[in-house]
CSV table of C-alpha atoms and ligand atoms in Angstrom, one decimal:
chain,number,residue,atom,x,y,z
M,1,UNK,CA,-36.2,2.1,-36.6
M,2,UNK,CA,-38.2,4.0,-34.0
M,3,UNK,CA,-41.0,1.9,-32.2
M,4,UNK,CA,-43.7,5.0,-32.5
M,5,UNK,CA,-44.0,7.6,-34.5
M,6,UNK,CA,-45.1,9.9,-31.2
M,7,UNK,CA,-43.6,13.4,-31.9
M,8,UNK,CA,-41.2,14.9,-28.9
M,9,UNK,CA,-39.5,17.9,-28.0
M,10,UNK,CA,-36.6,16.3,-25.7
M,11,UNK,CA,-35.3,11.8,-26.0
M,12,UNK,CA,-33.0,11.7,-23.3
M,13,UNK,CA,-31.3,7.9,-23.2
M,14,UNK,CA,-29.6,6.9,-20.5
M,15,UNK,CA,-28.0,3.2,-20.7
M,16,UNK,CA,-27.7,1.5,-17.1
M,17,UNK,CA,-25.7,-1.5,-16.0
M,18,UNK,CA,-25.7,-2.2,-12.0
M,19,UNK,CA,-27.5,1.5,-10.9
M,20,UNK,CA,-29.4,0.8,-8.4
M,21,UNK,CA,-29.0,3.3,-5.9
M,22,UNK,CA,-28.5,6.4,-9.0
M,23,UNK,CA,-32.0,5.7,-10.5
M,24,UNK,CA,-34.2,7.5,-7.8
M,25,UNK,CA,-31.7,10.4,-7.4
M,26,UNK,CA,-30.7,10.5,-10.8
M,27,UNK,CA,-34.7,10.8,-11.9
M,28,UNK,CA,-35.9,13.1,-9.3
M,29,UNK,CA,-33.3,15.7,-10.8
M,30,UNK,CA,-33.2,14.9,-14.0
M,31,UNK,CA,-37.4,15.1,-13.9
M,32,UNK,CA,-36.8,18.7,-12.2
M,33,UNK,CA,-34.1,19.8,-15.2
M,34,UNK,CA,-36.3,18.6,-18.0
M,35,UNK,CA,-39.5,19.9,-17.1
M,36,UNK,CA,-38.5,23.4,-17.3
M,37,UNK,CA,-37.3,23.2,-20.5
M,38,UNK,CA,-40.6,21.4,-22.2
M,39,UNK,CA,-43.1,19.4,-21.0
M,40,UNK,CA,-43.1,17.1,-24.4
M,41,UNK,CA,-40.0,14.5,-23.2
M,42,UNK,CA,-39.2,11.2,-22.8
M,43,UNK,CA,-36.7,9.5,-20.3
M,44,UNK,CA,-35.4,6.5,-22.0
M,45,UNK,CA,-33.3,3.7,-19.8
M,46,UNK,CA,-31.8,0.8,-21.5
M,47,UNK,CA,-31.0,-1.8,-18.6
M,48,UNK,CA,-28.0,-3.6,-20.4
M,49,UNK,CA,-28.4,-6.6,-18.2
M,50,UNK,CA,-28.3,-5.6,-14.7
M,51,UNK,CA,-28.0,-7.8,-11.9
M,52,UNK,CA,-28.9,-6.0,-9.4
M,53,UNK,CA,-32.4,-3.9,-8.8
M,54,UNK,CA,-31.8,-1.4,-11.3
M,55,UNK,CA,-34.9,-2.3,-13.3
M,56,UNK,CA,-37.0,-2.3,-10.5
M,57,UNK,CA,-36.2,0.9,-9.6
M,58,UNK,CA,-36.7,2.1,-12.8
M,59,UNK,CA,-40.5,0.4,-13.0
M,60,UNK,CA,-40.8,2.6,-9.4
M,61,UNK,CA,-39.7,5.2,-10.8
M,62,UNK,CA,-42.4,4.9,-13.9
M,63,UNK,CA,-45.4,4.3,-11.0
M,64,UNK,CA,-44.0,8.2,-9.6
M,65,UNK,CA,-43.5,9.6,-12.9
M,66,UNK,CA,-44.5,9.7,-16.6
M,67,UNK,CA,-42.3,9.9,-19.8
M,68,UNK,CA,-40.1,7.3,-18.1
M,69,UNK,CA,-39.5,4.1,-21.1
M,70,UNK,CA,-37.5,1.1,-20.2
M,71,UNK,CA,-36.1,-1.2,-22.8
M,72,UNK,CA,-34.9,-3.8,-21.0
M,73,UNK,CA,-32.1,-5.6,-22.9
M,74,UNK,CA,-31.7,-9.4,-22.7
M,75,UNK,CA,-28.1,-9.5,-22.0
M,76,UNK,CA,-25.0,-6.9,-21.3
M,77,UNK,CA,-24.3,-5.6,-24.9
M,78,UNK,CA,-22.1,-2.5,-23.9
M,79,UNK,CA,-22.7,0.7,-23.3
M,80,UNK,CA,-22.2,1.9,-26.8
M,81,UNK,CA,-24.9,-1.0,-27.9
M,82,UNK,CA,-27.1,0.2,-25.2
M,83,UNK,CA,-27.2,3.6,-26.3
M,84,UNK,CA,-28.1,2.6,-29.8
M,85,UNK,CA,-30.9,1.2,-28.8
M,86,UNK,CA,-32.1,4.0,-27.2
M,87,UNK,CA,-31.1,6.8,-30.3
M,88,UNK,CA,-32.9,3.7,-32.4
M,89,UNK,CA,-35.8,4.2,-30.1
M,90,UNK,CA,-36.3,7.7,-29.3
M,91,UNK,CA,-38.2,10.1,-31.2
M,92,UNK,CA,-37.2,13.5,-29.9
M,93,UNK,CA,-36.5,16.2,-32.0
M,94,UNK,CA,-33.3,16.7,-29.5
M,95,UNK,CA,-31.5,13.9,-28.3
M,96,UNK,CA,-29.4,13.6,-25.2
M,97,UNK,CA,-26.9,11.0,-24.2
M,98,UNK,CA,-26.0,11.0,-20.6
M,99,UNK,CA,-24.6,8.1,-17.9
M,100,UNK,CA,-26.5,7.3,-15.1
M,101,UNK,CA,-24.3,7.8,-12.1
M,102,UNK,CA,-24.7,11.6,-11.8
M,103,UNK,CA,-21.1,12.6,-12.9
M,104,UNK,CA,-22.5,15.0,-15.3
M,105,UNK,CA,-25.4,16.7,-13.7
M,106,UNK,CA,-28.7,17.2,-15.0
M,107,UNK,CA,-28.7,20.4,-14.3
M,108,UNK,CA,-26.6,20.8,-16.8
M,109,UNK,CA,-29.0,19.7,-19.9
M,110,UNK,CA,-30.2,23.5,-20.6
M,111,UNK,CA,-26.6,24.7,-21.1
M,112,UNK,CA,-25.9,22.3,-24.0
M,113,UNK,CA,-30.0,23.2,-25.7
M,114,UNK,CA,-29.0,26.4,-25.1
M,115,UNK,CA,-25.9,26.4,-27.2
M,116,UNK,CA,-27.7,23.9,-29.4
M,117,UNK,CA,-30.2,27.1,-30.5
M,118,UNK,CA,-27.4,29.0,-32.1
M,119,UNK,CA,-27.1,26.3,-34.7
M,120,UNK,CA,-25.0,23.5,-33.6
M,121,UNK,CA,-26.4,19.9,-34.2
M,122,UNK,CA,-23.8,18.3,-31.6
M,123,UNK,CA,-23.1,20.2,-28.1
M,124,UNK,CA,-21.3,17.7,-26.0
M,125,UNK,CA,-20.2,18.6,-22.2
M,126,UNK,CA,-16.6,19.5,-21.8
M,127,UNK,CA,-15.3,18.3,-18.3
M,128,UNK,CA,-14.8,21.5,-16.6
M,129,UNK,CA,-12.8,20.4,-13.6
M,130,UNK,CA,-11.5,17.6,-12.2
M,131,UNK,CA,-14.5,15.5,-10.7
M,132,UNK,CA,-13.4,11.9,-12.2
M,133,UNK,CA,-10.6,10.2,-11.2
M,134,UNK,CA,-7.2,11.2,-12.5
M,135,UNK,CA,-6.6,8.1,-14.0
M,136,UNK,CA,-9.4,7.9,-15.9
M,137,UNK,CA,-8.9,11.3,-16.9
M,138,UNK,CA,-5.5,10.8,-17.9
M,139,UNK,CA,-6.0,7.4,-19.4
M,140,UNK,CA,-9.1,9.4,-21.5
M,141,UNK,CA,-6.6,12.3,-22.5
M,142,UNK,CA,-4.0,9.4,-23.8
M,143,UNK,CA,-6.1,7.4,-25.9
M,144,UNK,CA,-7.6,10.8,-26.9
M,145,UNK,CA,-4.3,12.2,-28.1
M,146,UNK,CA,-3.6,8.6,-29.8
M,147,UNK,CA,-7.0,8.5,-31.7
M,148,UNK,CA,-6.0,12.1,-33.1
M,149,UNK,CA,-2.9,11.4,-34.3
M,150,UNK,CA,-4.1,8.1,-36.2
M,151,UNK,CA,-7.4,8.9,-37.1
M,152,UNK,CA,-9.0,11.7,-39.6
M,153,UNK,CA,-11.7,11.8,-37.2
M,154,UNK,CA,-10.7,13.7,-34.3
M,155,UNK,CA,-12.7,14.0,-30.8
M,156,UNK,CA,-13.0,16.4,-28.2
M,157,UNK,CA,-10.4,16.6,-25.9
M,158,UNK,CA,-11.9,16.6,-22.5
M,159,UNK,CA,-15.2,15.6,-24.0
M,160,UNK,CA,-17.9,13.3,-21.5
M,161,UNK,CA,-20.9,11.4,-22.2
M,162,UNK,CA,-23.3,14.1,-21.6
M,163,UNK,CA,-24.2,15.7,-25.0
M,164,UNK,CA,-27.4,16.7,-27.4
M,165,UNK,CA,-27.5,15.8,-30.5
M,166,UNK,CA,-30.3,17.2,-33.2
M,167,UNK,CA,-32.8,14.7,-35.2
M,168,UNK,CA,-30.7,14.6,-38.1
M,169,UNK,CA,-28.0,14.1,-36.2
M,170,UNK,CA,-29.0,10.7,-34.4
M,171,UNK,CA,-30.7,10.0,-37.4
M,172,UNK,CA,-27.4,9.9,-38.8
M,173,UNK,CA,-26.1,7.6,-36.7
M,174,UNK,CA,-28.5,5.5,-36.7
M,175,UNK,CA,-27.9,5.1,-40.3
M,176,UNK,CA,-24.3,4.0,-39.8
M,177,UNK,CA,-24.5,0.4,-39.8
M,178,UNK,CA,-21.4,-1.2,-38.4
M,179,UNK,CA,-21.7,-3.6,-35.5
M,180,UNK,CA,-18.6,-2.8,-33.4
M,181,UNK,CA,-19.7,0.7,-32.0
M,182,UNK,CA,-17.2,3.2,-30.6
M,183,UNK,CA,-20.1,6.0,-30.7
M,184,UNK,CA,-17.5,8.8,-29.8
M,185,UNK,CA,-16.0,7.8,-33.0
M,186,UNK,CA,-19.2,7.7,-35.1
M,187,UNK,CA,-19.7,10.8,-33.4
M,188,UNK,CA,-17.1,12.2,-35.1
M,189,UNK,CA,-17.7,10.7,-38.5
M,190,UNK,CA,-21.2,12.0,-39.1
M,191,UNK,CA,-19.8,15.1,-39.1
M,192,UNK,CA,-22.3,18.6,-38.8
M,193,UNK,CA,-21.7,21.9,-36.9
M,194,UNK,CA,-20.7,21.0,-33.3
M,195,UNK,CA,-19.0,22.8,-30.5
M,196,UNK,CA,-18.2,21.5,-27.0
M,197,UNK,CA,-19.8,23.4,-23.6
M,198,UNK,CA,-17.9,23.4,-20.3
M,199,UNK,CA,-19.9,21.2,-17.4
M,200,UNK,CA,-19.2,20.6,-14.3
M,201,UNK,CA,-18.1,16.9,-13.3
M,202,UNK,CA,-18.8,15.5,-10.4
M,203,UNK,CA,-17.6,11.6,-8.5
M,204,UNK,CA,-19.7,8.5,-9.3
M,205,UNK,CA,-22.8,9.3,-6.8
M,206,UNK,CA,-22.9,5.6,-6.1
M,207,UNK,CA,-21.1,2.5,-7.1
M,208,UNK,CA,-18.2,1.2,-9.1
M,209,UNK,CA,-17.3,2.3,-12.4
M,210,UNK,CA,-17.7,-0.4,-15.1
M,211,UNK,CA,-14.6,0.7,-16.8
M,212,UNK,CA,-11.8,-1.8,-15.3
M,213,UNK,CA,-8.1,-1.3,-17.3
M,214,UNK,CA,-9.2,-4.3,-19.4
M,215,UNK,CA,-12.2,-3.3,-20.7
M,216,UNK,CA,-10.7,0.4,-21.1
M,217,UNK,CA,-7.7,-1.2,-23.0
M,218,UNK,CA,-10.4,-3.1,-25.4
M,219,UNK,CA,-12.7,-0.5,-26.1
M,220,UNK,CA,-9.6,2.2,-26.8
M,221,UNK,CA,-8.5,-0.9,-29.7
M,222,UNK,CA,-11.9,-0.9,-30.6
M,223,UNK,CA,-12.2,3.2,-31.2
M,224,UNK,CA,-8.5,2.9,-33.3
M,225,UNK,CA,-9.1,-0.1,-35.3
M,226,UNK,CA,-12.5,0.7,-36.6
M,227,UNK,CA,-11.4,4.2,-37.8
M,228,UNK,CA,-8.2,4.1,-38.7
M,229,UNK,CA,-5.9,1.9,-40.8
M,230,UNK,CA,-3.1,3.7,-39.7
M,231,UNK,CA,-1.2,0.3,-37.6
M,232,UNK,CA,-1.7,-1.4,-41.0
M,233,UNK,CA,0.0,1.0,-43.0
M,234,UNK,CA,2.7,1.2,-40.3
M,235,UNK,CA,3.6,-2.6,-41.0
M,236,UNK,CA,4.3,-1.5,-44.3
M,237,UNK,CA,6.4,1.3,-43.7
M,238,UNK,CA,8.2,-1.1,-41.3
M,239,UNK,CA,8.6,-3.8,-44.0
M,240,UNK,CA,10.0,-1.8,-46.3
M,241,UNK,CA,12.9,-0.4,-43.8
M,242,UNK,CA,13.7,-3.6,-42.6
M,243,UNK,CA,14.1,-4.9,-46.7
M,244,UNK,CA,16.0,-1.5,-47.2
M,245,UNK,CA,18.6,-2.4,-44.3
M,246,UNK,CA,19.0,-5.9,-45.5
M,247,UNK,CA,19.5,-5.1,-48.9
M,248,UNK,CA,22.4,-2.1,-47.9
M,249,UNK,CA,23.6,-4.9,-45.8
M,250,UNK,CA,23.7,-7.2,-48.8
M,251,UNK,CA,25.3,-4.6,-51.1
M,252,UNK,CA,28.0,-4.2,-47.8
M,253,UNK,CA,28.7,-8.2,-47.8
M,254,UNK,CA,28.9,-8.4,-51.2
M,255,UNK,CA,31.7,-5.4,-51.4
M,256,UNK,CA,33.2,-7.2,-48.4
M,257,UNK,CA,34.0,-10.4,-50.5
M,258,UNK,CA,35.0,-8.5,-54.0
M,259,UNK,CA,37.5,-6.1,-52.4
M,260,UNK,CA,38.6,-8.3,-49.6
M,261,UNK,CA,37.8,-6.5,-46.4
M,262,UNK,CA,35.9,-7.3,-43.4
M,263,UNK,CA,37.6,-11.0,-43.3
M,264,UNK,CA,36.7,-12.8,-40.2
M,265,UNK,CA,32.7,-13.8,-41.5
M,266,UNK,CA,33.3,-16.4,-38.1
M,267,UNK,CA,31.9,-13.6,-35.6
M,268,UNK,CA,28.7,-12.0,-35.4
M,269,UNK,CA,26.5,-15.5,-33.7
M,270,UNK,CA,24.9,-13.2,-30.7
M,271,UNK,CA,23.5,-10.3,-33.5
M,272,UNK,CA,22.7,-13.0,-35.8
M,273,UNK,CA,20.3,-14.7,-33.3
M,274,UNK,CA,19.2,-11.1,-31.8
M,275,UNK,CA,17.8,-10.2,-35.6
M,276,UNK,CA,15.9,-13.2,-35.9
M,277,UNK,CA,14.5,-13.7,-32.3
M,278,UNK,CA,13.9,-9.6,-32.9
M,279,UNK,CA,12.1,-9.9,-36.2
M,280,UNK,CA,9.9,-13.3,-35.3
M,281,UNK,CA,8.0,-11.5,-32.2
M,282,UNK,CA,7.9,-8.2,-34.8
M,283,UNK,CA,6.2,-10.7,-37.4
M,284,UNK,CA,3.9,-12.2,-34.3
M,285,UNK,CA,3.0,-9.2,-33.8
M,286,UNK,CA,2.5,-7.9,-37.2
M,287,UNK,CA,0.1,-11.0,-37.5
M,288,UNK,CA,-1.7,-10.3,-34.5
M,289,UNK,CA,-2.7,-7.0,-36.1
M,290,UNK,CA,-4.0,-8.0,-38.9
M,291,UNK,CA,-5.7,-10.7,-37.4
M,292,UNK,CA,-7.3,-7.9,-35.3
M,293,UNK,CA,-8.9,-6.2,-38.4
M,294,UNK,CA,-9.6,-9.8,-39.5
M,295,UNK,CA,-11.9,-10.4,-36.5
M,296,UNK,CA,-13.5,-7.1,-36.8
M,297,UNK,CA,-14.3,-8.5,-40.7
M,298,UNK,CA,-15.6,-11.2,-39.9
M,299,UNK,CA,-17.6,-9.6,-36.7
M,300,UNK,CA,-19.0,-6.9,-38.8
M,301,UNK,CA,-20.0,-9.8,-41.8
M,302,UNK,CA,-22.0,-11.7,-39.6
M,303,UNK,CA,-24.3,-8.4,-39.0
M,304,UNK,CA,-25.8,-9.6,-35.6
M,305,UNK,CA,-28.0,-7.3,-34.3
M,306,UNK,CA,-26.7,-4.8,-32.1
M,307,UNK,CA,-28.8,-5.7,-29.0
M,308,UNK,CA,-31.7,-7.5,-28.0
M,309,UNK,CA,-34.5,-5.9,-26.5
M,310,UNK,CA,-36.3,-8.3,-23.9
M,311,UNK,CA,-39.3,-6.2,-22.8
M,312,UNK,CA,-40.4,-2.6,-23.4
M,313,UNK,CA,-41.7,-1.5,-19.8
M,314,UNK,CA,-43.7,1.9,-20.6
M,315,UNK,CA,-44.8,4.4,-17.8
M,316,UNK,CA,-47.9,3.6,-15.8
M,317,UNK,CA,-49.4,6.7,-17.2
M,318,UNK,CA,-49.2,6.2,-20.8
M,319,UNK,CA,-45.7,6.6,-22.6
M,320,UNK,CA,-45.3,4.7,-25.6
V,401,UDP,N1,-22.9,1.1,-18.8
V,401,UDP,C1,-23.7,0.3,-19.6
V,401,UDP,N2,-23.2,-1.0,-19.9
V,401,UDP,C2,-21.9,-1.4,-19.6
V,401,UDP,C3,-21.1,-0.5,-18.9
V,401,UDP,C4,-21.6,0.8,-18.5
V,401,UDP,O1,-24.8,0.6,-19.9
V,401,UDP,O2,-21.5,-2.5,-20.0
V,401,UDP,C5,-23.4,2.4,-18.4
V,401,UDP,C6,-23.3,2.7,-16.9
V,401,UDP,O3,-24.4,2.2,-16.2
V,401,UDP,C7,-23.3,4.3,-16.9
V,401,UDP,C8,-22.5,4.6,-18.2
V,401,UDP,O4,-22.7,3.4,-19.0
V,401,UDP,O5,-24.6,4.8,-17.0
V,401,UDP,C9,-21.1,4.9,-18.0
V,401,UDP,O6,-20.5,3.9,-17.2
V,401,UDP,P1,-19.4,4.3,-16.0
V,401,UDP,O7,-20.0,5.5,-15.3
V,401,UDP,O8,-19.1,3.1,-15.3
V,401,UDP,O9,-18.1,4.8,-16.9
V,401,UDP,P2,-17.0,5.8,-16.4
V,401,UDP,O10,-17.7,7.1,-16.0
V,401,UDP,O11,-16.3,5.2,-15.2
V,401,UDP,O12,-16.1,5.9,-17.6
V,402,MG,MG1,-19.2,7.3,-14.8
């Protein structure tokens, strides 16, 4: 639910963990982009629990400039949690979702309103060259390709953070109410005219990316298991070959012992222990699974809130 009813032209949210040395740059551009669009904005920052100075340099950034809004949250929630509480938040009548490290430039904002005018309700940025790393990029094409081919929601390919989204559109979203939040996924979901805009992409300005493997590996399980049930239907599928086999090979024993071929039953230990060392990891596994959509039950059953906000730092010159 949105803190203020204020009315606003442009939200843009920006979630930041460990930025310190993007905010000035990032705001000093982003101030220049926005302004010449409208001068009714708001620059939201969620600080998802920073441990560096990024908050102060956000509250510097609020002396210098007004429209700038910091919801400080009172831990790391996650990007994806972060963001929410800024499309939560923001009242804008567009809605833009950007990172804060200046890989997607904020020149680049009037390019996606602009297609947004001809009647789209999500323009997201399409990565037009190769600014990123090519692991990342690759990684992002794999899991992308994977999603596609197991969901009924499909994303962009080649799709970044960088997009605008319409009023009804984050309204939308803010209406879904699950608590694990793959928001490329919701994306998706909610449906509406959308179309995707080529940006350029540029390298991190400053600092580490807060993607390692691990956490790329989780969140791509997240994205799959909370829209698609695809892996549990594959269990199946696999269950009933494995019963189909067995029972042709039962039908072959049995024929074996009635007409008398096949006589020396003495072989065979090695496959024997293969088959059931083969189909005990396949049943670990298969457990695993489903205790993987277990977890997400009993996640999503608890309803905790999606984030915490810890203080609401508005701009020295009014803001909300
Ligand atoms: N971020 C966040 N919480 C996190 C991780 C990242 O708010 O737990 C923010 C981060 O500060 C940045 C955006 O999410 O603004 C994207 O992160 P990053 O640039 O590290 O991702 P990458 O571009 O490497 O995929
Ligand atoms: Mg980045």
């Amino acid at each position: 639910m949105p803190l203020s009813n204020k009315k606003i032209e442009l939200s843009v949210v920006i979630p930041v963990y460990n930025e310190e040395e993007n905010i000035q740059p990032l705001v000093e551009r982003l101030v220049k982009a926005v302004s010449g669009i409208t001068d009714s904005y708001e620059i939201i920052f969620i600080d998802d629990g920073s441990m560096d100075a990024t908050v102060n340099r956000v509250i510097e950034m609020q002396k210098i400039f007004s429209n700038i809004i910091l919801l400080k949250l009172s831990r790391n929630f996650g990007q994806h949690n972060a963001a929410q509480a800024g499309f939560d938040y923001c009242s804008g009548e567009a809605v833009v979702w950007m990172d804060a490290d200046l890989q997607e430039p904020p020149e680049e904002i009037p390019k996606l309103l602009g297609k947004m005018k001809e009647g789209y309700d999500l323009v997201y940025g399409l990565r037009g060259n190769l600014g990123g790393s090519v692991f990342k990029r690759a990684a992002s094409l794999l899991f992308v390709w994977f999603f596609n081919k197991l969901t009924k929601t499909p994303l962009p390919v080649n799709a970044c953070t960088m997009r605008v989204m319409s009023r009804r559109f984050v309204k939308s979203i803010n209406n879904m109410p699950e608590r694990i939040r793959f928001q490329a996924g919701i994306n998706s979901w909610v449906g509406f005219k959308r179309a995707g805009v080529e940006i350029k992409y540029m390298p991190r300005h400053s600092g580490e990316s807060k993607y390692n493997l691990v956490k790329m590996v989780k969140m791509s399980i997240d994205g799959i298991l909370s829209f698609s049930m695809m892996p549990l239907r594959f269990i199946t599928i696999f269950g009933l070959v494995v019963a189909g086999l067995s029972f042709a090979d039962m039908l072959h024993i049995i024929a074996a012992r009635v007409f008398g071929f096949e006589a020396n039953w003495g072989a065979g230990w090695a496959p024997i222990m293969v088959a059931i060392y083969f189909l005990g990891g396949i049943q670990c596994i298969f457990l695993g699974l489903i205790g993987e959509y277990l977890g997400r039950i009993y996640l999503e059953v608890k309803s905790r809130p999606l984030y915490i906000i810890e203080e609401h730092y508005k701009s020295q010159f009014g803001g909300k």
